[in-house]
Amino acid sequence: MSADLKYKLGDSVPAGSFKYIAWTPEADDLAVCGIPQKLDIEKEWKGKKVVLVAVPGAFTPTCHANHLPPYVEKIQEFKNKGVDVIAFIAANDPFVLSAWNKATKGAEDKILFLSDGNAEWSKKLGLHLDLTSKGFGVRTNRYAAIIDDLKFSYLEVEQPGELKVSSAETVLSKL
């Protein structure tokens, strides 16, 4: 794990909430914006096994082309290993994340696309990424967590430019 992490395996996840727009067949059109809802981690994920994947941004080259697609392809494998929720988080707003969901065929209501606004939750973990020098602001770092009944059973952050510890294959192997 990264030396910047403020949590270790077995620790309870920090309290928090994410904004998201639930996918529905009626709202699958990009012209339909939807209404943001709040997901409270402690209420929604208690008693569940959650795979949480953080990316610096929706539609960015690595995130869109290399990180998300294997998760979509392996949804059933995750479910077969007892995963109740697969969620992708990014510091983008919920409207952008909803559009990313709509642009990702196969994800629909099977993967949650959650807004970690201003990377607030990721900051609690010590896993935010300051890209203001590039004009991108503060983002979520690229990391993955397995959360079992609100406790971390896996939490790893990627080294810059890598896609290993948060890949679908690696996370599946840790379940």
mmCIF file of C-alpha atoms in Angstrom:
data_model
loop_
_atom_site.group_PDB
_atom_site.id
_atom_site.type_symbol
_atom_site.label_atom_id
_atom_site.label_comp_id
_atom_site.label_asym_id
_atom_site.label_seq_id
_atom_site.Cartn_x
_atom_site.Cartn_y
_atom_site.Cartn_z
ATOM 1 C CA MET A 1 0.000 0.000 0.000
ATOM 2 C CA SER A 2 0.998 3.604 -0.493
ATOM 3 C CA ALA A 3 2.711 5.442 2.347
ATOM 4 C CA ASP A 4 0.097 8.202 1.866
ATOM 5 C CA LEU A 5 -2.784 5.953 2.889
ATOM 6 C CA LYS A 6 -4.489 6.957 6.100
ATOM 7 C CA TYR A 7 -6.294 3.611 6.435
ATOM 8 C CA LYS A 8 -5.170 0.005 6.658
ATOM 9 C CA LEU A 9 -6.784 -3.351 6.058
ATOM 10 C CA GLY A 10 -9.445 -4.109 8.627
ATOM 11 C CA ASP A 11 -10.191 -0.430 9.293
ATOM 12 C CA SER A 12 -13.740 0.807 8.914
ATOM 13 C CA VAL A 13 -14.324 2.976 5.881
ATOM 14 C CA PRO A 14 -14.716 6.671 6.616
ATOM 15 C CA ALA A 15 -18.252 7.998 6.688
ATOM 16 C CA GLY A 16 -19.296 9.751 3.548
ATOM 17 C CA SER A 17 -21.707 10.055 0.716
ATOM 18 C CA PHE A 18 -21.534 10.242 -3.047
ATOM 19 C CA LYS A 19 -23.870 11.847 -5.565
ATOM 20 C CA TYR A 20 -25.026 9.778 -8.523
ATOM 21 C CA ILE A 21 -27.745 9.505 -11.121
ATOM 22 C CA ALA A 22 -29.330 6.075 -11.194
ATOM 23 C CA TRP A 23 -29.439 4.425 -14.598
ATOM 24 C CA THR A 24 -32.884 3.612 -15.941
ATOM 25 C CA PRO A 25 -33.905 2.417 -19.406
ATOM 26 C CA GLU A 26 -35.971 5.591 -19.823
ATOM 27 C CA ALA A 27 -32.954 7.790 -19.050
ATOM 28 C CA ASP A 28 -30.442 5.979 -21.287
ATOM 29 C CA ASP A 29 -30.601 8.822 -23.824
ATOM 30 C CA LEU A 30 -27.755 11.332 -23.439
ATOM 31 C CA ALA A 31 -30.311 14.141 -23.767
ATOM 32 C CA VAL A 32 -31.960 12.989 -20.505
ATOM 33 C CA CYS A 33 -30.003 14.399 -17.575
ATOM 34 C CA GLY A 34 -31.640 12.717 -14.589
ATOM 35 C CA ILE A 35 -31.738 13.941 -11.016
ATOM 36 C CA PRO A 36 -28.750 13.435 -8.703
ATOM 37 C CA GLN A 37 -29.333 11.297 -5.642
ATOM 38 C CA LYS A 38 -27.204 10.784 -2.547
ATOM 39 C CA LEU A 39 -25.686 7.432 -1.619
ATOM 40 C CA ASP A 40 -24.764 7.235 2.074
ATOM 41 C CA ILE A 41 -21.986 4.663 2.465
ATOM 42 C CA GLU A 42 -22.953 3.571 5.981
ATOM 43 C CA LYS A 43 -26.616 3.026 5.080
ATOM 44 C CA GLU A 44 -26.233 1.543 1.594
ATOM 45 C CA TRP A 45 -23.151 -0.659 2.040
ATOM 46 C CA LYS A 46 -23.629 -2.102 5.545
ATOM 47 C CA GLY A 47 -23.574 -5.888 5.312
ATOM 48 C CA LYS A 48 -22.452 -5.816 1.668
ATOM 49 C CA LYS A 49 -19.323 -6.669 -0.275
ATOM 50 C CA VAL A 50 -18.363 -3.692 -2.421
ATOM 51 C CA VAL A 51 -15.674 -3.325 -5.075
ATOM 52 C CA LEU A 52 -14.819 0.360 -5.280
ATOM 53 C CA VAL A 53 -12.599 1.638 -8.081
ATOM 54 C CA ALA A 54 -11.391 5.234 -8.162
ATOM 55 C CA VAL A 55 -10.214 6.906 -11.353
ATOM 56 C CA PRO A 56 -8.864 10.406 -12.006
ATOM 57 C CA GLY A 57 -11.624 11.184 -14.494
ATOM 58 C CA ALA A 58 -14.458 9.863 -16.607
ATOM 59 C CA PHE A 59 -13.737 9.608 -20.331
ATOM 60 C CA THR A 60 -9.980 10.019 -19.809
ATOM 61 C CA PRO A 61 -7.870 7.683 -21.984
ATOM 62 C CA THR A 62 -6.734 5.100 -19.425
ATOM 63 C CA CYS A 63 -9.942 5.223 -17.401
ATOM 64 C CA HIS A 64 -12.306 4.912 -20.347
ATOM 65 C CA ALA A 65 -10.374 2.624 -22.679
ATOM 66 C CA ASN A 66 -8.423 0.379 -20.295
ATOM 67 C CA HIS A 67 -9.710 0.515 -16.719
ATOM 68 C CA LEU A 68 -13.509 0.364 -16.934
ATOM 69 C CA PRO A 69 -14.067 -2.115 -19.828
ATOM 70 C CA PRO A 70 -12.623 -5.210 -18.057
ATOM 71 C CA TYR A 71 -14.911 -4.539 -15.077
ATOM 72 C CA VAL A 72 -17.908 -4.441 -17.414
ATOM 73 C CA GLU A 73 -16.777 -7.652 -19.124
ATOM 74 C CA LYS A 74 -16.301 -9.422 -15.770
ATOM 75 C CA ILE A 75 -19.440 -8.262 -13.929
ATOM 76 C CA GLN A 76 -20.722 -11.818 -13.590
ATOM 77 C CA GLU A 77 -17.358 -13.067 -12.284
ATOM 78 C CA PHE A 78 -17.518 -10.428 -9.547
ATOM 79 C CA LYS A 79 -21.099 -11.414 -8.711
ATOM 80 C CA ASN A 80 -20.071 -15.100 -8.606
ATOM 81 C CA LYS A 81 -17.482 -14.171 -5.957
ATOM 82 C CA GLY A 82 -20.144 -12.590 -3.746
ATOM 83 C CA VAL A 83 -19.784 -8.944 -4.761
ATOM 84 C CA ASP A 84 -22.989 -7.010 -4.150
ATOM 85 C CA VAL A 85 -21.878 -3.654 -5.562
ATOM 86 C CA ILE A 86 -19.319 -2.555 -8.147
ATOM 87 C CA ALA A 87 -18.775 1.192 -8.053
ATOM 88 C CA PHE A 88 -16.525 3.573 -9.956
ATOM 89 C CA ILE A 89 -15.820 6.945 -8.371
ATOM 90 C CA ALA A 90 -14.262 10.074 -9.805
ATOM 91 C CA ALA A 91 -14.185 13.752 -8.869
ATOM 92 C CA ASN A 92 -16.374 14.564 -11.888
ATOM 93 C CA ASP A 93 -19.910 15.780 -11.259
ATOM 94 C CA PRO A 94 -22.796 13.265 -11.280
ATOM 95 C CA PHE A 95 -23.985 14.412 -14.730
ATOM 96 C CA VAL A 96 -20.626 13.576 -16.332
ATOM 97 C CA LEU A 97 -20.548 10.221 -14.538
ATOM 98 C CA SER A 98 -24.084 9.485 -15.707
ATOM 99 C CA ALA A 99 -23.026 10.224 -19.292
ATOM 100 C CA TRP A 100 -20.025 7.914 -18.827
ATOM 101 C CA ASN A 101 -22.383 5.167 -17.713
ATOM 102 C CA LYS A 102 -24.612 5.740 -20.759
ATOM 103 C CA ALA A 103 -21.565 5.637 -23.051
ATOM 104 C CA THR A 104 -20.423 2.346 -21.517
ATOM 105 C CA LYS A 105 -22.666 -0.362 -22.905
ATOM 106 C CA GLY A 106 -23.082 -3.235 -20.499
ATOM 107 C CA ALA A 107 -22.633 -1.151 -17.327
ATOM 108 C CA GLU A 108 -26.191 0.261 -17.061
ATOM 109 C CA ASP A 109 -27.531 -0.614 -13.593
ATOM 110 C CA LYS A 110 -24.769 -3.154 -12.906
ATOM 111 C CA ILE A 111 -22.030 -0.638 -12.021
ATOM 112 C CA LEU A 112 -22.563 2.510 -9.976
ATOM 113 C CA PHE A 113 -20.897 5.681 -11.246
ATOM 114 C CA LEU A 114 -20.414 7.862 -8.170
ATOM 115 C CA SER A 115 -19.265 11.461 -7.864
ATOM 116 C CA ASP A 116 -16.584 12.045 -5.219
ATOM 117 C CA GLY A 117 -17.049 15.804 -5.466
ATOM 118 C CA ASN A 118 -13.799 17.694 -4.916
ATOM 119 C CA ALA A 119 -12.306 14.260 -4.081
ATOM 120 C CA GLU A 120 -13.583 14.788 -0.515
ATOM 121 C CA TRP A 121 -13.916 11.088 0.356
ATOM 122 C CA SER A 122 -10.623 10.234 -1.328
ATOM 123 C CA LYS A 123 -8.963 13.005 0.698
ATOM 124 C CA LYS A 124 -10.080 11.241 3.887
ATOM 125 C CA LEU A 125 -8.130 8.204 2.672
ATOM 126 C CA GLY A 126 -5.122 10.273 1.637
ATOM 127 C CA LEU A 127 -5.787 9.232 -1.971
ATOM 128 C CA HIS A 128 -6.501 12.483 -3.765
ATOM 129 C CA LEU A 129 -4.396 13.716 -6.632
ATOM 130 C CA ASP A 130 -3.625 17.408 -7.136
ATOM 131 C CA LEU A 131 -3.567 18.067 -10.870
ATOM 132 C CA THR A 132 -4.108 21.829 -10.647
ATOM 133 C CA SER A 133 -0.779 22.469 -12.381
ATOM 134 C CA LYS A 134 -2.281 20.722 -15.445
ATOM 135 C CA GLY A 135 -5.580 22.591 -15.164
ATOM 136 C CA PHE A 136 -7.527 19.550 -13.925
ATOM 137 C CA GLY A 137 -7.971 20.504 -10.250
ATOM 138 C CA VAL A 138 -8.011 18.013 -7.400
ATOM 139 C CA ARG A 139 -8.982 14.510 -8.482
ATOM 140 C CA THR A 140 -9.288 11.040 -7.055
ATOM 141 C CA ASN A 141 -6.143 9.008 -7.432
ATOM 142 C CA ARG A 142 -6.357 5.661 -9.247
ATOM 143 C CA TYR A 143 -7.015 3.025 -6.590
ATOM 144 C CA ALA A 144 -9.186 0.042 -5.745
ATOM 145 C CA ALA A 145 -10.794 -1.177 -2.543
ATOM 146 C CA ILE A 146 -12.741 -4.208 -1.485
ATOM 147 C CA ILE A 147 -15.082 -3.242 1.321
ATOM 148 C CA ASP A 148 -16.637 -6.044 3.377
ATOM 149 C CA ASP A 149 -19.406 -4.831 5.690
ATOM 150 C CA LEU A 150 -17.869 -1.331 5.830
ATOM 151 C CA LYS A 151 -14.303 -2.574 6.479
ATOM 152 C CA PHE A 152 -11.394 -2.529 4.053
ATOM 153 C CA SER A 153 -10.236 -6.013 3.057
ATOM 154 C CA TYR A 154 -8.206 -4.687 0.109
ATOM 155 C CA LEU A 155 -6.949 -1.177 -0.573
ATOM 156 C CA GLU A 156 -4.209 -0.398 -3.063
ATOM 157 C CA VAL A 157 -3.190 2.718 -4.982
ATOM 158 C CA GLU A 158 -1.575 2.715 -8.396
ATOM 159 C CA GLN A 159 1.850 4.133 -9.067
ATOM 160 C CA PRO A 160 1.760 6.980 -11.628
ATOM 161 C CA GLY A 161 1.105 5.696 -15.146
ATOM 162 C CA GLU A 162 0.304 2.139 -14.017
ATOM 163 C CA LEU A 163 -2.830 0.019 -14.113
ATOM 164 C CA LYS A 164 -2.076 -3.063 -12.049
ATOM 165 C CA VAL A 165 -3.326 -3.130 -8.462
ATOM 166 C CA SER A 166 -6.710 -1.647 -9.389
ATOM 167 C CA SER A 167 -7.291 -3.766 -12.506
ATOM 168 C CA ALA A 168 -10.305 -6.036 -12.698
ATOM 169 C CA GLU A 169 -8.035 -9.089 -12.853
ATOM 170 C CA THR A 170 -6.102 -8.144 -9.716
ATOM 171 C CA VAL A 171 -9.200 -7.203 -7.722
ATOM 172 C CA LEU A 172 -10.916 -10.462 -8.729
ATOM 173 C CA SER A 173 -7.871 -12.378 -7.493
ATOM 174 C CA LYS A 174 -8.191 -10.672 -4.080
ATOM 175 C CA LEU A 175 -11.821 -11.700 -3.522
#
